[in-house]
Amino acid sequence: MNLPISLLKLLMPRIRHPTTKSRELAREITTEEATPATMSTRSHLLALPPELHLEIFKHLRPVSSTCLGLTCKEFYRIHKQLHGMVGLHEPIIICQPRRYPSWRFTRLGALLTKWAGPKFYFHR
């Protein structure tokens, strides 16, 4: 697996040796063996070892972890294990560097409503 140098430089200083608990959780969340057939249909992030997934989630705040966790079942399991339920009123900072360097606050619920679109709604 070839990872871009920039990604390796970003991840390497943060990688620590996995603890026994991290290894057990990684084994628990791994559902299938990575093969060339499955890797070609999966994202590059999912192709990383489960220990790296855990490290990535450990460095995220709960709201960011929620957003990444909602991208697939494997990531949701990790998010749920590390952060549990996150309230829809939790604040998040949105950076908008493309238009002009700025940022604004919003709530997780507002962000998810925009992301999910009009066909979906939150169930209490």
C-alpha positions as a LaTeX table, in Angstrom:
\begin{tabular}{lrrr}
\hline
Residue & $x$ (\AA) & $y$ (\AA) & $z$ (\AA) \\
\hline
Met1 & 0.00 & 0.00 & 0.00 \\
Asn2 & 1.47 & 3.35 & $-1.03$ \\
Leu3 & 0.44 & 6.32 & 1.06 \\
Pro4 & 1.23 & 9.89 & 0.07 \\
Ile5 & 4.30 & 11.29 & 1.82 \\
Ser6 & 2.26 & 14.19 & 3.24 \\
Leu7 & $-0.15$ & 11.76 & 4.93 \\
Leu8 & 2.71 & 9.72 & 6.37 \\
Lys9 & 4.38 & 12.86 & 7.74 \\
Leu10 & 1.09 & 13.84 & 9.34 \\
Leu11 & 0.42 & 10.43 & 10.91 \\
Met12 & 3.90 & 9.29 & 11.95 \\
Pro13 & 4.54 & 11.69 & 14.87 \\
Arg14 & 1.15 & 10.78 & 16.35 \\
Ile15 & 1.44 & 7.01 & 16.05 \\
Arg16 & 2.12 & 5.30 & 19.33 \\
His17 & 2.47 & 1.63 & 20.04 \\
Pro18 & $-1.03$ & 0.24 & 20.50 \\
Thr19 & $-2.06$ & $-0.67$ & 24.01 \\
Thr20 & $-3.64$ & $-4.01$ & 24.81 \\
Lys21 & $-7.06$ & $-2.33$ & 25.01 \\
Ser22 & $-6.51$ & $-0.71$ & 21.58 \\
Arg23 & $-5.50$ & $-4.05$ & 20.08 \\
Glu24 & $-8.59$ & $-5.75$ & 21.52 \\
Leu25 & $-10.88$ & $-3.01$ & 20.19 \\
Ala26 & $-9.15$ & $-3.13$ & 16.80 \\
Arg27 & $-9.69$ & $-6.89$ & 16.62 \\
Glu28 & $-13.31$ & $-6.45$ & 17.64 \\
Ile29 & $-14.07$ & $-3.86$ & 14.94 \\
Thr30 & $-12.27$ & $-5.65$ & 12.13 \\
Thr31 & $-14.96$ & $-7.57$ & 10.29 \\
Glu32 & $-13.17$ & $-8.82$ & 7.21 \\
Glu33 & $-9.67$ & $-9.45$ & 5.96 \\
Ala34 & $-8.36$ & $-6.92$ & 3.44 \\
Thr35 & $-7.87$ & $-8.60$ & 0.08 \\
Pro36 & $-7.07$ & $-7.07$ & $-3.32$ \\
Ala37 & $-10.73$ & $-7.54$ & $-4.32$ \\
Thr38 & $-12.13$ & $-5.74$ & $-1.26$ \\
Met39 & $-9.45$ & $-3.06$ & $-1.22$ \\
Ser40 & $-10.25$ & $-1.97$ & $-4.77$ \\
Thr41 & $-13.84$ & $-1.11$ & $-3.78$ \\
Arg42 & $-13.00$ & 0.49 & $-0.43$ \\
Ser43 & $-11.61$ & 3.91 & 0.35 \\
His44 & $-7.92$ & 4.31 & 1.09 \\
Leu45 & $-8.73$ & 5.36 & 4.65 \\
Leu46 & $-10.54$ & 2.07 & 5.27 \\
Ala47 & $-7.50$ & 0.20 & 3.94 \\
Leu48 & $-5.37$ & 1.49 & 6.84 \\
Pro49 & $-4.81$ & $-0.87$ & 9.80 \\
Pro50 & $-7.47$ & $-0.73$ & 12.55 \\
Glu51 & $-4.86$ & 0.61 & 15.00 \\
Leu52 & $-4.49$ & 3.73 & 12.83 \\
His53 & $-8.27$ & 4.14 & 12.70 \\
Leu54 & $-8.29$ & 4.18 & 16.51 \\
Glu55 & $-5.47$ & 6.73 & 16.63 \\
Ile56 & $-7.26$ & 9.00 & 14.17 \\
Phe57 & $-10.46$ & 8.88 & 16.23 \\
Lys58 & $-8.56$ & 9.49 & 19.47 \\
His59 & $-7.33$ & 12.81 & 18.05 \\
Leu60 & $-10.80$ & 14.00 & 17.02 \\
Arg61 & $-13.21$ & 15.97 & 19.16 \\
Pro62 & $-16.57$ & 14.26 & 19.71 \\
Val63 & $-18.41$ & 16.29 & 17.03 \\
Ser64 & $-15.76$ & 15.62 & 14.37 \\
Ser65 & $-15.68$ & 11.98 & 15.44 \\
Thr66 & $-19.46$ & 11.83 & 14.93 \\
Cys67 & $-19.15$ & 13.18 & 11.39 \\
Leu68 & $-16.43$ & 10.69 & 10.46 \\
Gly69 & $-18.30$ & 7.91 & 12.26 \\
Leu70 & $-21.38$ & 8.48 & 10.11 \\
Thr71 & $-19.46$ & 7.71 & 6.91 \\
Cys72 & $-19.49$ & 3.92 & 7.40 \\
Lys73 & $-20.43$ & 1.19 & 9.89 \\
Glu74 & $-16.83$ & 0.40 & 10.84 \\
Phe75 & $-16.08$ & 4.01 & 11.75 \\
Tyr76 & $-19.38$ & 4.38 & 13.61 \\
Arg77 & $-18.44$ & 1.46 & 15.87 \\
Ile78 & $-15.12$ & 3.13 & 16.71 \\
His79 & $-16.79$ & 6.50 & 17.33 \\
Lys80 & $-19.47$ & 4.96 & 19.55 \\
Gln81 & $-16.87$ & 3.04 & 21.59 \\
Leu82 & $-14.67$ & 6.10 & 22.18 \\
His83 & $-17.16$ & 8.99 & 22.42 \\
Gly84 & $-20.62$ & 7.47 & 22.93 \\
Met85 & $-23.67$ & 9.58 & 22.13 \\
Val86 & $-22.99$ & 13.19 & 21.13 \\
Gly87 & $-25.73$ & 15.80 & 21.49 \\
Leu88 & $-27.11$ & 17.55 & 18.41 \\
His89 & $-26.58$ & 20.92 & 20.14 \\
Glu90 & $-22.81$ & 20.42 & 20.45 \\
Pro91 & $-20.92$ & 23.29 & 18.78 \\
Ile92 & $-18.48$ & 22.87 & 15.92 \\
Ile93 & $-16.23$ & 25.40 & 14.17 \\
Ile94 & $-16.55$ & 25.54 & 10.38 \\
Cys95 & $-13.54$ & 26.91 & 8.49 \\
Gln96 & $-14.07$ & 28.39 & 5.04 \\
Pro97 & $-10.60$ & 29.04 & 3.59 \\
Arg98 & $-11.62$ & 28.87 & $-0.10$ \\
Arg99 & $-13.72$ & 32.03 & $-0.26$ \\
Tyr100 & $-11.84$ & 34.05 & 2.31 \\
Pro101 & $-10.10$ & 33.05 & 5.51 \\
Ser102 & $-12.94$ & 32.87 & 8.01 \\
Trp103 & $-14.68$ & 30.60 & 10.45 \\
Arg104 & $-18.06$ & 30.35 & 12.09 \\
Phe105 & $-19.81$ & 28.29 & 14.75 \\
Thr106 & $-22.67$ & 25.94 & 14.04 \\
Arg107 & $-24.29$ & 23.04 & 15.85 \\
Leu108 & $-23.91$ & 19.36 & 15.02 \\
Gly109 & $-27.64$ & 19.05 & 14.32 \\
Ala110 & $-27.57$ & 21.90 & 11.77 \\
Leu111 & $-24.53$ & 20.42 & 10.06 \\
Leu112 & $-26.12$ & 16.97 & 9.85 \\
Thr113 & $-29.44$ & 18.38 & 8.60 \\
Lys114 & $-27.65$ & 20.11 & 5.73 \\
Trp115 & $-25.55$ & 17.00 & 5.01 \\
Ala116 & $-28.46$ & 14.53 & 5.08 \\
Gly117 & $-30.80$ & 16.60 & 2.93 \\
Pro118 & $-34.60$ & 16.94 & 3.06 \\
Lys119 & $-35.40$ & 13.21 & 2.74 \\
Phe120 & $-34.06$ & 12.39 & 6.21 \\
Tyr121 & $-34.97$ & 13.55 & 9.70 \\
Phe122 & $-33.78$ & 12.99 & 13.25 \\
His123 & $-35.68$ & 10.47 & 15.33 \\
Arg124 & $-35.80$ & 11.15 & 19.06 \\
\hline
\end{tabular}
